[in-house]
Amino acid sequence: MSAGHQNDLLQFRPEGIFCPPAGVYLDPHRKVDRALISHAHSDHARVGCNSYLCSVDCEAPLRLRLGPRAHIETIPFGKSLRINGVDFSFFPAGHVIGSAQIRVEYKGEIWVYSGDYKIEDDGISGAFEPVRCHTFITETTFALPVYEWKPQHEIFREINSWWKTNASEGVYSVLTGYSLGKAQRMIKNLDAGIGKIYTHPSITQMNEVFEKAGVKLPEYTGLAVGKNKTVPDPGSLILLPPAADASQWLGGSLPVESAFASGWMSIRGSRRRSSTARGFALSDHADWPGLNEAVKLSGASRVIATHGYKQVFARWLQEQGIEAEASKTDYFSTNETSDQ
Ligand SMILES: [Zn+2]
Ligand SMILES: [Zn+2]
């Protein structure tokens, strides 16, 4: 398997994905001068770069991550920006709010870097838009044939019926999901008629970003800390990020049912994180059919797989007659609890 060519338009360097003629990095892993950011998840948006370029809706969550002093410029989807003769444009990736695929064109050659993406329109993130290119750098977080998501309305029906059962018994439902994207996707689809919804401060903060961007969420109450510590009503649903400890918010003795939403939950053996928690297979990444569809729609004659099961996917594409390779470097997080 080749590890990239010397004159590639996008190259996997220690600092991140580099475009030599433009002198800029895409989702750099280290501090660089100029960073083009696909989306605001922590493994794609690192602090310390001199300047950042992202899509319009990515700015607010990116600002939250990088702080008030970061220099952030935005570009509307579909508009092009020329840097040292290289044209860059951003297209919806359907992953989280403002998430983008980045298209790079230089002397008639077109590359697309997918960032993270999913094909299903979740009603919040903007629908994935296929972009034609010669070379497609695709994420492959869930690139195994066992990963095939149910439509999200089915998953939300399961989540709401789980909550309803708990609520009818006066039991708290603690649902865990990443605070940027997954949490808002869940809140938006919760049946607020079942009971009250409470959110962890990090999720509340992000909810406000989404609401400012025009996403309508059902009523929720932010959990307060310190003296004004919130005591949630029995039967309510509490939404926490993966790192939070439920007992800190509820006390140890209350009746609680726990669950988490992640693509990793769709296959058995991925439950080692908690033996009692229920898993809902809800992911913000493309599943196996989705990855294959994206490759097909890109029309790319060459594919570079990065993130997760890159070798599996590259081999599979080679068998389909496509020039494919796995990236020599992997900058992005892939573990059983992140699913960012
Ligand atoms: Zn990622
Ligand atoms: Zn992500």
Coordinates of C-alpha atoms and ligand atoms in Angstrom, one line a residue:
M1 CA 0.0 0.0 0.0
S2 CA 1.5 3.3 -1.0
A3 CA 1.8 6.0 1.6
G4 CA 1.2 9.0 -0.6
H5 CA 3.2 10.7 -3.4
Q6 CA 5.7 13.4 -3.1
N7 CA 3.8 15.9 -5.3
D8 CA 0.4 15.2 -3.8
L9 CA -1.8 18.3 -3.4
L10 CA -2.6 17.3 0.2
Q11 CA 0.1 15.6 2.2
F12 CA 0.0 13.9 5.6
R13 CA 2.7 15.7 7.6
P14 CA 3.4 15.4 11.3
E15 CA 1.6 18.8 11.9
G16 CA -1.4 17.7 9.9
I17 CA -2.8 17.5 6.4
F18 CA -0.7 20.0 4.4
C19 CA -1.3 21.7 1.1
P20 CA 2.2 22.6 -0.1
P21 CA 1.4 25.2 -2.9
A22 CA -1.0 27.1 -0.5
G23 CA 1.1 26.7 2.7
V24 CA -1.9 25.9 4.8
Y25 CA -3.0 22.9 6.9
L26 CA -6.4 21.2 7.1
D27 CA -7.5 20.2 10.7
P28 CA -3.8 20.5 11.9
H29 CA -2.8 18.3 14.7
R30 CA -0.1 20.8 15.9
K31 CA 0.2 24.6 16.1
V32 CA 0.6 26.0 12.6
D33 CA 0.2 29.4 11.1
R34 CA -2.9 28.9 9.1
A35 CA -5.6 26.3 9.7
L36 CA -8.6 25.3 7.7
I37 CA -11.0 23.6 10.1
S38 CA -13.6 21.0 9.0
H39 CA -15.6 21.1 12.3
A40 CA -15.2 22.1 15.9
H41 CA -14.7 18.7 17.6
S42 CA -11.5 18.7 19.7
D43 CA -9.6 16.2 17.6
H44 CA -10.0 18.4 14.5
A45 CA -9.8 21.8 16.0
R46 CA -6.7 22.4 18.1
V47 CA -5.8 25.5 20.0
G48 CA -2.7 27.7 19.3
C49 CA -2.8 28.3 15.5
N50 CA -2.3 31.9 14.3
S51 CA -5.5 31.9 12.2
Y52 CA -8.4 29.7 11.5
L53 CA -10.8 29.4 8.6
C54 CA -14.1 27.6 8.9
S55 CA -17.7 27.5 7.7
V56 CA -20.1 30.2 9.0
D57 CA -22.0 27.9 11.4
C58 CA -18.8 26.4 12.7
E59 CA -17.6 29.7 14.1
A60 CA -19.5 29.8 17.3
P61 CA -18.7 26.2 18.5
L62 CA -15.1 26.8 17.4
R63 CA -14.9 30.0 19.3
L64 CA -16.2 28.2 22.4
R65 CA -13.3 25.7 22.0
L66 CA -10.6 28.2 21.1
G67 CA -11.4 31.1 23.3
P68 CA -12.2 34.8 22.7
R69 CA -8.7 35.7 21.4
A70 CA -8.5 33.2 18.5
H71 CA -8.4 34.7 15.1
I72 CA -11.3 33.0 13.2
E73 CA -12.5 33.8 9.7
T74 CA -15.5 32.2 8.0
I75 CA -16.5 31.2 4.5
P76 CA -20.0 30.5 3.3
F77 CA -20.6 27.0 1.9
G78 CA -19.9 26.8 -1.8
K79 CA -17.9 30.0 -1.9
S80 CA -14.3 29.9 -3.0
L81 CA -11.2 31.4 -1.5
R82 CA -7.9 31.6 -3.3
I83 CA -4.7 31.1 -1.3
N84 CA -1.4 31.3 -3.3
G85 CA -3.2 30.2 -6.5
V86 CA -5.1 27.3 -4.7
D87 CA -8.9 27.5 -4.5
F88 CA -10.5 26.3 -1.3
S89 CA -14.2 25.8 -0.8
F90 CA -16.4 24.2 1.9
F91 CA -19.4 21.9 1.5
P92 CA -21.8 20.5 4.1
A93 CA -20.6 17.2 5.7
G94 CA -23.7 16.4 7.7
H95 CA -21.7 15.5 10.8
V96 CA -22.4 18.3 13.3
I97 CA -23.4 21.9 13.0
G98 CA -21.2 23.7 10.5
S99 CA -19.2 20.6 9.6
A100 CA -17.6 20.8 6.2
Q101 CA -15.8 18.8 3.6
I102 CA -13.0 20.9 2.2
R103 CA -12.5 21.0 -1.6
V104 CA -9.1 22.0 -2.9
E105 CA -8.4 22.8 -6.5
Y106 CA -5.1 23.6 -8.1
K107 CA -4.2 23.7 -11.8
G108 CA -7.2 21.6 -12.7
E109 CA -6.7 19.0 -10.0
I110 CA -9.4 18.6 -7.4
W111 CA -9.0 17.0 -4.0
V112 CA -11.7 16.7 -1.3
Y113 CA -11.0 16.2 2.4
S114 CA -14.1 14.9 4.0
G115 CA -13.5 15.7 7.6
D116 CA -16.1 13.6 9.6
Y117 CA -19.4 13.0 7.8
K118 CA -22.6 11.2 7.7
I119 CA -25.0 10.7 4.8
E120 CA -28.3 10.7 6.8
D121 CA -29.7 14.2 7.2
D122 CA -30.2 14.7 11.0
G123 CA -32.2 17.9 10.6
I124 CA -29.5 20.0 12.3
S125 CA -26.1 19.6 10.7
G126 CA -27.0 20.4 7.1
A127 CA -27.4 17.6 4.6
F128 CA -24.2 16.0 3.3
E129 CA -23.4 17.3 -0.2
P130 CA -21.4 15.0 -2.5
V131 CA -18.5 16.8 -4.2
R132 CA -16.9 15.5 -7.3
C133 CA -13.1 15.2 -7.2
H134 CA -10.1 13.3 -8.5
T135 CA -8.8 12.3 -5.0
F136 CA -11.1 11.9 -2.0
I137 CA -9.6 11.7 1.5
T138 CA -12.4 10.0 3.5
E139 CA -12.7 9.3 7.2
T140 CA -13.3 5.6 7.9
T141 CA -14.2 5.5 11.6
F142 CA -16.9 2.9 11.1
A143 CA -15.6 1.2 7.9
L144 CA -16.7 -2.4 8.7
P145 CA -19.7 -4.0 7.0
V146 CA -21.2 -4.7 10.5
Y147 CA -21.8 -1.0 10.9
E148 CA -25.1 -0.2 9.3
W149 CA -27.2 2.4 11.2
K150 CA -31.0 2.3 11.5
P151 CA -32.7 5.5 10.4
Q152 CA -32.5 8.0 13.3
H153 CA -36.3 8.1 13.9
E154 CA -36.2 4.4 14.9
I155 CA -33.4 5.0 17.4
F156 CA -35.3 8.0 18.8
R157 CA -38.4 5.9 19.2
E158 CA -36.3 3.4 21.2
I159 CA -34.8 6.2 23.3
N160 CA -38.2 7.8 24.1
S161 CA -39.8 4.4 24.9
W162 CA -36.8 3.7 27.3
W163 CA -37.3 7.0 29.0
K164 CA -41.1 6.6 29.2
T165 CA -40.8 3.2 30.9
N166 CA -38.3 4.7 33.4
A167 CA -40.5 7.8 34.0
S168 CA -43.6 5.7 34.7
E169 CA -41.6 4.0 37.5
G170 CA -40.3 7.3 38.9
V171 CA -36.8 6.4 37.8
Y172 CA -34.3 8.9 36.4
S173 CA -33.0 8.4 32.9
V174 CA -29.3 9.4 32.5
L175 CA -28.4 9.6 28.8
T176 CA -24.8 10.2 27.8
G177 CA -23.7 11.8 24.5
Y178 CA -20.9 14.1 23.3
S179 CA -21.7 17.7 24.1
L180 CA -21.1 19.1 20.6
G181 CA -23.6 17.6 18.2
K182 CA -24.8 14.3 19.7
A183 CA -26.4 16.0 22.7
Q184 CA -28.4 18.5 20.6
R185 CA -29.4 15.8 18.1
M186 CA -30.9 13.8 21.0
I187 CA -32.6 16.8 22.8
K188 CA -34.2 17.8 19.5
N189 CA -35.8 14.4 19.2
L190 CA -36.7 13.7 22.8
D191 CA -40.4 13.6 23.5
A192 CA -40.7 16.5 26.0
G193 CA -44.2 15.3 26.9
I194 CA -42.7 12.4 28.9
G195 CA -41.0 14.6 31.5
K196 CA -38.4 17.3 32.2
I197 CA -35.1 17.4 30.4
Y198 CA -32.0 18.5 32.3
T199 CA -28.6 19.2 30.7
H200 CA -25.0 19.3 32.0
P201 CA -23.4 22.8 31.9
S202 CA -21.1 21.9 29.0
I203 CA -24.1 20.7 27.0
T204 CA -26.2 23.7 28.1
Q205 CA -23.5 26.0 26.8
M206 CA -23.4 24.3 23.5
N207 CA -27.2 24.3 23.2
E208 CA -27.2 28.0 23.3
V209 CA -24.8 28.1 20.4
F210 CA -27.2 25.9 18.4
E211 CA -30.2 28.0 19.3
K212 CA -28.4 31.1 18.2
A213 CA -27.8 29.4 14.9
G214 CA -31.5 28.9 14.6
V215 CA -31.9 25.3 15.8
K216 CA -35.1 24.8 17.7
L217 CA -34.8 22.6 20.8
P218 CA -37.6 21.5 23.1
E219 CA -37.6 23.0 26.6
Y220 CA -34.7 21.9 28.9
T221 CA -33.3 23.0 32.2
G222 CA -29.5 23.6 32.6
L223 CA -28.2 21.8 35.7
A224 CA -26.8 24.4 38.1
V225 CA -23.8 23.9 40.3
G226 CA -22.8 25.1 43.8
K227 CA -25.4 26.6 46.1
N228 CA -28.1 26.6 43.5
K229 CA -27.5 22.9 42.7
T230 CA -30.5 21.6 40.7
V231 CA -32.5 18.7 42.1
P232 CA -34.1 17.1 39.0
D233 CA -37.7 15.8 39.2
P234 CA -38.1 12.1 39.5
G235 CA -38.7 10.5 36.1
S236 CA -36.8 13.2 34.3
L237 CA -34.1 12.7 31.7
I238 CA -30.6 14.0 32.4
L239 CA -28.2 14.5 29.5
L240 CA -24.5 14.3 30.3
P241 CA -21.3 14.3 28.3
P242 CA -19.3 11.0 28.3
A243 CA -16.8 12.2 31.0
A244 CA -19.4 13.3 33.5
D245 CA -20.2 11.4 36.6
A246 CA -24.0 11.0 37.1
S247 CA -23.7 10.5 40.8
Q248 CA -22.3 14.1 41.1
W249 CA -25.6 15.4 39.8
L250 CA -28.1 13.0 41.3
G251 CA -26.5 11.5 44.5
G252 CA -25.8 7.9 44.7
S253 CA -29.0 6.5 46.1
L254 CA -31.6 7.5 43.6
P255 CA -33.2 5.0 41.2
V256 CA -31.3 5.6 37.9
E257 CA -31.2 3.9 34.5
S258 CA -28.3 4.8 32.3
A259 CA -27.8 4.7 28.6
F260 CA -25.4 6.1 26.0
A261 CA -25.8 6.9 22.4
S262 CA -22.8 5.9 20.1
G263 CA -22.1 4.1 16.9
W264 CA -20.0 1.7 18.9
M265 CA -23.1 0.3 20.6
S266 CA -24.3 -1.4 17.4
I267 CA -22.1 -4.5 17.9
R268 CA -21.8 -6.7 20.9
G269 CA -18.5 -6.7 22.8
S270 CA -18.4 -2.9 22.8
R271 CA -20.1 -2.6 26.1
R272 CA -17.1 -2.9 28.4
R273 CA -17.4 0.7 29.5
S274 CA -20.4 -0.1 31.6
S275 CA -22.1 -3.4 32.2
T276 CA -25.4 -1.9 33.2
A277 CA -25.8 1.0 30.7
R278 CA -28.0 0.5 27.7
G279 CA -26.5 1.4 24.4
F280 CA -28.3 3.2 21.5
A281 CA -26.6 2.9 18.1
L282 CA -26.7 6.6 17.1
S283 CA -23.7 7.9 15.3
D284 CA -22.6 11.1 13.6
H285 CA -20.3 9.2 11.2
A286 CA -21.1 7.4 8.0
D287 CA -21.8 3.7 8.3
W288 CA -20.4 1.1 5.8
P289 CA -23.1 1.7 3.1
G290 CA -22.7 5.5 3.7
L291 CA -18.9 5.4 3.2
N292 CA -19.3 3.4 0.0
E293 CA -22.0 5.8 -1.3
A294 CA -19.8 8.8 -0.6
V295 CA -16.9 7.3 -2.5
K296 CA -19.1 6.5 -5.4
L297 CA -20.7 10.0 -5.5
S298 CA -17.3 11.7 -5.3
G299 CA -16.4 10.1 -8.6
A300 CA -12.8 9.9 -7.3
S301 CA -10.3 7.7 -9.0
R302 CA -8.1 7.7 -6.0
V303 CA -9.2 7.4 -2.3
I304 CA -7.1 7.9 0.8
A305 CA -8.7 6.5 3.9
T306 CA -7.9 8.0 7.3
H307 CA -9.3 7.5 10.8
G308 CA -10.4 4.1 12.2
Y309 CA -10.6 1.1 9.9
K310 CA -8.6 2.7 7.1
Q311 CA -6.8 -0.4 6.1
V312 CA -9.9 -2.4 5.8
F313 CA -11.6 0.2 3.7
A314 CA -8.6 0.8 1.4
R315 CA -8.3 -2.9 0.8
W316 CA -12.0 -3.2 0.0
L317 CA -11.8 -0.3 -2.5
Q318 CA -8.8 -1.9 -4.2
E319 CA -10.9 -5.0 -4.7
Q320 CA -13.5 -2.8 -6.4
G321 CA -10.7 -1.5 -8.8
I322 CA -10.3 1.9 -7.1
E323 CA -6.8 3.2 -6.4
A324 CA -6.9 3.4 -2.6
E325 CA -4.5 3.6 0.3
A326 CA -4.6 4.1 4.0
S327 CA -3.1 7.4 5.3
K328 CA 0.3 6.9 6.9
T329 CA -0.7 9.1 9.8
D330 CA -3.9 9.3 11.8
Y331 CA -4.5 12.4 13.7
F332 CA -8.1 11.9 14.8
S333 CA -9.5 10.2 17.8
T334 CA -11.1 6.8 17.4
N335 CA -12.2 5.1 20.6
E336 CA -15.2 3.4 21.9
T337 CA -16.5 6.3 23.9
S338 CA -15.6 9.4 21.8
D339 CA -17.5 8.8 18.5
Q340 CA -17.0 12.6 17.9
Ligands
ZN1 ZN -13.1 13.0 14.1
ZN2 ZN -16.2 14.9 14.6

